[in-house]
Short mmCIF file of C-alpha atoms (C1' of nucleotides) in Angstrom, two decimals:
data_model
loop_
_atom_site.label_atom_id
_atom_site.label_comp_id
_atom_site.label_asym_id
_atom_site.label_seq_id
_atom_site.Cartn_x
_atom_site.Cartn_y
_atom_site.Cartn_z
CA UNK A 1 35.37 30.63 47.06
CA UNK A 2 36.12 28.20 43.97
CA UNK A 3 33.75 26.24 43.15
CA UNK A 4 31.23 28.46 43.37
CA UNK A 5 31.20 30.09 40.26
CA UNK A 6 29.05 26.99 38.32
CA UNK A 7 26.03 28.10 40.15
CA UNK A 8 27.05 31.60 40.25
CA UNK A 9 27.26 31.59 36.59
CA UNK A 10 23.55 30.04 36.09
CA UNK A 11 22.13 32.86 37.92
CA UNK A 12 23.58 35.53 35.99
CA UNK A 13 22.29 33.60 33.01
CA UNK A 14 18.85 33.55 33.97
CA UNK A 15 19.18 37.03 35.14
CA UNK A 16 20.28 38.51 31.82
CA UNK A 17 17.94 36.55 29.51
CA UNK A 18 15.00 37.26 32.06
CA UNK A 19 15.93 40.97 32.96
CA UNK A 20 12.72 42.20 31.36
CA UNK A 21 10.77 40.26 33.67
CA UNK A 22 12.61 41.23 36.72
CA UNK A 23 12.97 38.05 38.22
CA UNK A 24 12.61 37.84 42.08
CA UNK A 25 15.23 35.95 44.20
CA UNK A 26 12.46 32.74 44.48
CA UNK A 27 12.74 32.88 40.42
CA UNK A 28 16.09 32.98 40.52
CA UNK A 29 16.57 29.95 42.85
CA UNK A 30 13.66 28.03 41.12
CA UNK A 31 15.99 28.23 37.66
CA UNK A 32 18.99 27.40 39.36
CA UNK A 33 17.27 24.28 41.24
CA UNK A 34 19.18 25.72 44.80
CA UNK A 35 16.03 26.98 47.55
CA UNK A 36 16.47 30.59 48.15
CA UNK A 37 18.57 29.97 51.21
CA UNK A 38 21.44 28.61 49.54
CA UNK A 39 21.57 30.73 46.44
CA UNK A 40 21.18 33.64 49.67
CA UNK A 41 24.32 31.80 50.98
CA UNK A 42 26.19 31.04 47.96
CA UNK A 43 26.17 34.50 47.03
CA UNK A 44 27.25 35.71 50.61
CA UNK A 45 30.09 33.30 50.39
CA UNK A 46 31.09 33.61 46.71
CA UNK A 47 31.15 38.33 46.64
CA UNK A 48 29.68 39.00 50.18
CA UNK A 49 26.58 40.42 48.90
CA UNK A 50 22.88 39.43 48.99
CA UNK A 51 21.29 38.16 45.55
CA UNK A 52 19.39 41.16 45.02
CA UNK A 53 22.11 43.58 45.46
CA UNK A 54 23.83 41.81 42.90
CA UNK A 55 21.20 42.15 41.12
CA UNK A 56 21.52 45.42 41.94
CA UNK A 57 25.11 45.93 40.76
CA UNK A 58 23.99 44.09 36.74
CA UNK A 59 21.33 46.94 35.89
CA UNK A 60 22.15 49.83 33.36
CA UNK A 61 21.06 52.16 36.13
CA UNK A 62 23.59 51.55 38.54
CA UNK A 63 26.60 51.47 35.27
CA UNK A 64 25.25 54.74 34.40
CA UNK A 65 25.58 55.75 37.90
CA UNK A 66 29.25 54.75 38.08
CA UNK A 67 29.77 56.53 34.47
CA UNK A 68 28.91 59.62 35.64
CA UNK A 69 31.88 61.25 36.48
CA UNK A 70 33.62 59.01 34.77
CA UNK A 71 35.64 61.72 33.08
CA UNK A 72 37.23 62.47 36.45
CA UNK A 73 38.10 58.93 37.32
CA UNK A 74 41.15 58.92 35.40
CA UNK A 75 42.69 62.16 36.53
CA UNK A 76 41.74 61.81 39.81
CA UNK A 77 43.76 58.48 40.04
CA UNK A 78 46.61 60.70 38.09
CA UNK A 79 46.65 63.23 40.42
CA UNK A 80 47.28 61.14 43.49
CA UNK A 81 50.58 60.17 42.00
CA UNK A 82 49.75 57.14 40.79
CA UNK A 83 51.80 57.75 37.57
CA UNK A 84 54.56 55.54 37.73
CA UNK A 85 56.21 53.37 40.38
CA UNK A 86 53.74 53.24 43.00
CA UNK A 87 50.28 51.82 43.49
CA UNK A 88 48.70 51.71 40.15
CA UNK A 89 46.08 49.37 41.41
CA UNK A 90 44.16 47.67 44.30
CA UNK A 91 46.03 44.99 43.55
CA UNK A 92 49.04 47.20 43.70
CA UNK A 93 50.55 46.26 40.61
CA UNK A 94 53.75 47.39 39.27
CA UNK A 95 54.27 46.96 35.77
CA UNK A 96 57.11 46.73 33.09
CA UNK A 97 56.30 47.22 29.01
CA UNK A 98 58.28 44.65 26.94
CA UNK A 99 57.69 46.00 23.26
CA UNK A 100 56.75 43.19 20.23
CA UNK A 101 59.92 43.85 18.85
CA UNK A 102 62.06 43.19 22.33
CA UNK A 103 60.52 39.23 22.59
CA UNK A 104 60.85 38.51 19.03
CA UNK A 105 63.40 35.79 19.70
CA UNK A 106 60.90 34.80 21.93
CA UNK A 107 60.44 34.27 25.68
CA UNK A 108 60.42 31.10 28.20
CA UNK A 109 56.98 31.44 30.27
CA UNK A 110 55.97 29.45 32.74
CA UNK A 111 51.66 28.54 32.96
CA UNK A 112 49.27 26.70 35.16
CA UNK A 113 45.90 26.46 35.46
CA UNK A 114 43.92 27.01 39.17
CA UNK A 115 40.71 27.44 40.62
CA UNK A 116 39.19 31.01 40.96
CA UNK A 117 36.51 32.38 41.31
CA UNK A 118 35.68 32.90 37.98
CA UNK A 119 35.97 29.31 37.03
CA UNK A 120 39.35 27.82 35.97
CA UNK A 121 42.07 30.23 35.42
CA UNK A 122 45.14 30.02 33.26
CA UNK A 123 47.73 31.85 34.49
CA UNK A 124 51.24 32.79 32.77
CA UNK A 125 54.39 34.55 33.57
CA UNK A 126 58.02 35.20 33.09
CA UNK A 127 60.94 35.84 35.08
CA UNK A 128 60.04 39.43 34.84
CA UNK A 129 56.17 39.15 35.85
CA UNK A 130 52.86 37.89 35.09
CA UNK A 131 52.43 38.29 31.52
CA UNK A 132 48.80 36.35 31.13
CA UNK A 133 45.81 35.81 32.90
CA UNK A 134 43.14 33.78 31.19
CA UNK A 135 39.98 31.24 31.63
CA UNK A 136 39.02 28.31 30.68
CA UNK A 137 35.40 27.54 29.71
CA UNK A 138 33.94 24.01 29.65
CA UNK A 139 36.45 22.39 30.44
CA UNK A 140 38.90 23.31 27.54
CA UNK A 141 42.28 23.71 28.83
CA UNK A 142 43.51 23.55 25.79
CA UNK A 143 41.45 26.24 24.17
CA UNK A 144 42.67 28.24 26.73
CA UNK A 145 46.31 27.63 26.21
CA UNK A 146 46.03 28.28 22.77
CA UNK A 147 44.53 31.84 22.80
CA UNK A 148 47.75 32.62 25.15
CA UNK A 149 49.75 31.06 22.84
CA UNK A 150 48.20 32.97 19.65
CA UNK A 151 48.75 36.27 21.55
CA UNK A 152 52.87 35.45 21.74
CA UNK A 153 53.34 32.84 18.95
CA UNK A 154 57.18 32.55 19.34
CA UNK A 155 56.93 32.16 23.25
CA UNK A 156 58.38 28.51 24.69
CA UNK A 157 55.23 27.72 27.16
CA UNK A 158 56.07 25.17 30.09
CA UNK A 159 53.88 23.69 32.37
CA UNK A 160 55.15 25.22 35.88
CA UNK A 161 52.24 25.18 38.29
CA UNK A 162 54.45 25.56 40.91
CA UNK A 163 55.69 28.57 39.82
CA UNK A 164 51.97 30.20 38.90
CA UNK A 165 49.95 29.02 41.78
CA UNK A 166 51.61 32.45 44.00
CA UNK A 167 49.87 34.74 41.81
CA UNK A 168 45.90 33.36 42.43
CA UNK A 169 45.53 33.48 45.95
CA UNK A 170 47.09 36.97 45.86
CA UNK A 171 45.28 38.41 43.60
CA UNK A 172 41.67 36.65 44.13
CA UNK A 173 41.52 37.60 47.61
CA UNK A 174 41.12 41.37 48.07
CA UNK A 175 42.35 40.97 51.53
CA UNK A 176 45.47 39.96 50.43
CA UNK A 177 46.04 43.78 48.55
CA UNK A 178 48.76 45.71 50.13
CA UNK A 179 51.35 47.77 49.16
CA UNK A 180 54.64 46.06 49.92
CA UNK A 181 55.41 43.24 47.76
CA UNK A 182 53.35 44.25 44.71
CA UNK A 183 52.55 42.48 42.39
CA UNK A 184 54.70 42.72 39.19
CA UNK A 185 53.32 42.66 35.68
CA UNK A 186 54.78 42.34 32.04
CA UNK A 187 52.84 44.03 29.52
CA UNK A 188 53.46 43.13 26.56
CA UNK A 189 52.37 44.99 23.59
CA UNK A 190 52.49 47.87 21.06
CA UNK A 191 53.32 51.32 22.40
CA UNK A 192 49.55 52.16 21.79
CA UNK A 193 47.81 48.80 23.47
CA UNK A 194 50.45 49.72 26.65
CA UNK A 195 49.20 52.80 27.19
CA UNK A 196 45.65 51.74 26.89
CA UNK A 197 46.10 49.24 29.39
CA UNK A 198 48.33 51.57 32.07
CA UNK A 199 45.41 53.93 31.72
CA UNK A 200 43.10 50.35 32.58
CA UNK A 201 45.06 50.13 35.80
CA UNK A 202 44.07 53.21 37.41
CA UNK A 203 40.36 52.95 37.38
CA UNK A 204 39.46 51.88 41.04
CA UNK A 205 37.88 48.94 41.63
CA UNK A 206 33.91 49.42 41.49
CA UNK A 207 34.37 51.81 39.14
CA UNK A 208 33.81 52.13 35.65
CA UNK A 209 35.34 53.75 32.89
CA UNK A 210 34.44 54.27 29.20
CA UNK A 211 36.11 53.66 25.87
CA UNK A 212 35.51 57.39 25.43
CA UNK A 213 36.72 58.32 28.63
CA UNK A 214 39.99 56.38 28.28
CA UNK A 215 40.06 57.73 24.64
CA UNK A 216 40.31 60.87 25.77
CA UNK A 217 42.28 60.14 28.97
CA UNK A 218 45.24 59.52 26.20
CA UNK A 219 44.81 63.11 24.48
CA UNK A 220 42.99 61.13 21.36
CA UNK A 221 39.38 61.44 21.69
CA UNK A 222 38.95 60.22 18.82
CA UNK A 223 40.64 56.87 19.05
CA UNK A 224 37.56 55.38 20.55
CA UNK A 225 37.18 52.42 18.44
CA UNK A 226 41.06 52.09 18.32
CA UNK A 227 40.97 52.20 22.68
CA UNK A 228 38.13 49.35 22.42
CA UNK A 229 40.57 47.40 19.63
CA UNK A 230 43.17 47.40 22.46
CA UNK A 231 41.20 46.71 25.63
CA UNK A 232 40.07 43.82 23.83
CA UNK A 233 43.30 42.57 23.47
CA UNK A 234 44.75 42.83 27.02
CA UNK A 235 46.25 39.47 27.80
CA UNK A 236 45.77 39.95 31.83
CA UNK A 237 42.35 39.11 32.46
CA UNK A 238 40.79 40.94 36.02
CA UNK A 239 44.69 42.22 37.11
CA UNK A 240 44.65 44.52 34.53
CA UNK A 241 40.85 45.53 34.96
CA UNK A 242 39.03 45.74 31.33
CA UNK A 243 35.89 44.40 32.93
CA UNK A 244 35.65 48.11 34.01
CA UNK A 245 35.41 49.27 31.18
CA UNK A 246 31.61 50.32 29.22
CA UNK A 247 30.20 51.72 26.60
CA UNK A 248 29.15 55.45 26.99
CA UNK A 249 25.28 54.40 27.91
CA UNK A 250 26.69 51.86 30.49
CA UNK A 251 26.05 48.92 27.73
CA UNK A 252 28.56 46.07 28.59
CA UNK A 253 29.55 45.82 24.64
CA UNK A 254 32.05 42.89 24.78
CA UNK A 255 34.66 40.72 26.90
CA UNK A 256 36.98 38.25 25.49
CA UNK A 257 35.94 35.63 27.94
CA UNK A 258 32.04 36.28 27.68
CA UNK A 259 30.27 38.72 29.06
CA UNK A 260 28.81 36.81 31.77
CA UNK A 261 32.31 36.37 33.45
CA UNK A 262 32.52 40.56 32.60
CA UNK A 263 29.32 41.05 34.90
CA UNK A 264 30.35 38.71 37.53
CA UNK A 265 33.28 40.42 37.84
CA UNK A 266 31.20 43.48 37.85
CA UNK A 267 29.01 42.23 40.95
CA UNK A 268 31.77 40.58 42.18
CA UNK A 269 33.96 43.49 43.00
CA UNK A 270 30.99 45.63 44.16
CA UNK A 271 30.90 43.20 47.19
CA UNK A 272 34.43 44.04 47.96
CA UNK A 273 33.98 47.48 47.85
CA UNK A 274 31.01 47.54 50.25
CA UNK A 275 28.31 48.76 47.86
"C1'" DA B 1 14.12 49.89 26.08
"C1'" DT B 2 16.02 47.72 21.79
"C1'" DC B 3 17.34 47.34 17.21
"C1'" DG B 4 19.71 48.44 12.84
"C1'" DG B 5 22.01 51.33 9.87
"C1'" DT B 6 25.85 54.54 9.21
"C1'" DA B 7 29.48 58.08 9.98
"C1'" DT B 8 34.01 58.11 11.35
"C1'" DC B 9 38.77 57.39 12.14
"C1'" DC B 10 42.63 55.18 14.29
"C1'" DA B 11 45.92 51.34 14.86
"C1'" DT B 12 47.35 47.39 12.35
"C1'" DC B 13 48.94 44.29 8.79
"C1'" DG C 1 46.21 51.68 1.37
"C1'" DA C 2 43.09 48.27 2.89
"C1'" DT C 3 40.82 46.47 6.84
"C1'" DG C 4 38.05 46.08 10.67
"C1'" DG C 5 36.45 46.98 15.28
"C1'" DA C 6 34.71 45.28 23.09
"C1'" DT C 7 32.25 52.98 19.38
"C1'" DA C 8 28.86 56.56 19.17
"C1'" DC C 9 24.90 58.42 17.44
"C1'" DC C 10 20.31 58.69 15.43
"C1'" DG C 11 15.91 57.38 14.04
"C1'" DA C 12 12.28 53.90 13.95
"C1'" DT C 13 9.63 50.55 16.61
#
DNA sequence: ATCGGTATCCATC
DNA sequence: GATGGATACCGAT
């Protein structure tokens, strides 16, 4: 499932800047220079799905789809009783808020980097959870490192790969989601950005939500632009899902780590769901 | 379907 | 009190 993502990654590419052409699967594999048996295969292996119905899952159609009772997404998750302690998640992540001001003196986290498959991950944690989840892009650890270190500037960041590498299995491979032993999370962020990102957590995975939706999710329709602000600045990449999250016409607007990771993520998840 | 301009308004610094 | 968006909307192509 690692490795996979290089290729994985081309298709997209060719996918979004051909989408008004509507490239067939034999286009697809031609770009990629793969025959159509093993992009058919790599794309079994890498989200369980056939090329076309990931396809499928990238088109504003099927986003729009998914938005359309998005409203009731968030409530619905509520209403289970979902609110605090329990499953917040697939993943079934508990999570803890640590405020800016309660880690101004600073925090000792441990990071590592791993194979996923999104590409290279960086992960980070404390003692008290994971606290970061980012990725690197050609080849630039260090980039990566950096953005984690710009989010907390007065953390002390050791190299522990022993203590990170846990966390990727778990939470790459949805068959590894269950309810006793949750994960545990740090959040770590204003009061607003926290409650932007617990309201993240409940939308189900293959499900979208919208900054609108979450805006008004919080009692503050009007904070759209502030909610989008925030989601933007959520630290734990896929575990806490912003990829989920769309404009109101289904538009994929922005992701930290480029969009194309956002709509593999997208198509990713829709294979674990069964779509 | 896309593109560009603009109204709006909240959290941040 | 200034700033700046991972917005939303509208109108033109």
């Amino acid at each position: 499932m690692t490795s996979y993502y290089q290729k994985v990654k081309e298709a997209i590419e060719y996918i979004s800047s051909h989408k008004a052409e509507q490239p067939s699967v034999e286009q697809i594999a031609k770009a990629c220079s793969v025959t159509v048996v093993e992009l058919h295969s790599l794309f079994k292996n890498w989200c369980g799905l056939t090329p076309m119905s990931f396809l499928q899952a990238l088109t504003l159609d099927h986003a729009r789809d998914l938005l359309r009772h998005e409203a009731t997404i968030l409530d619905a998750a509520f209403e289970t009783g979902l609110s605090s302690a329990g499953r917040l998640h697939d993943l079934f992540v508990t999570h803890e808020a640590m405020s800016p001001g309660e880690y101004k003196n600073g925090l000792d986290m441990a990071y590592g980097f791993h194979e996923s498959p999104f590409g290279e991950a960086l992960i980070v944690t404390t003692s008290r959870g994971m606290a970061g989840l980012g990725f690197v892009d050609e080849g630039n650890r260090a980039e990566a490192l950096s953005d984690m270190q710009r989010r907390w500037p007065k953390a002390r960041l050791v190299l522990n790969e022993i203590q990170t590498k846990s966390y990727v299995e778990r939470i790459f491979n949805s068959s590894l989601w269950q309810p006793h032993n949750p994960l545990k999370v740090t959040l770590i962020g204003t009061d607003f950005q926290v409650r932007v990102w617990e309201s993240l957590l409940k939308i189900p995975v293959g499900q979208m939500s919208s900054y609108g939706a979450i805006a008004s999710h919080l009692n503050n329709p009007k904070a759209v632009r502030a909610v989008g602000g925030a989601v933007g600045r959520n630290p734990i990449s896929f575990v806490v899902p912003c990829h989920r999250v769309l404009g109101k016409s289904g538009a994929l607007t922005g992701y930290h780590w480029g969009l194309t990771r956002k709509q593999a993520m997208i198509g990713w998840e829709k294979g674990k769901v069964g779509g």
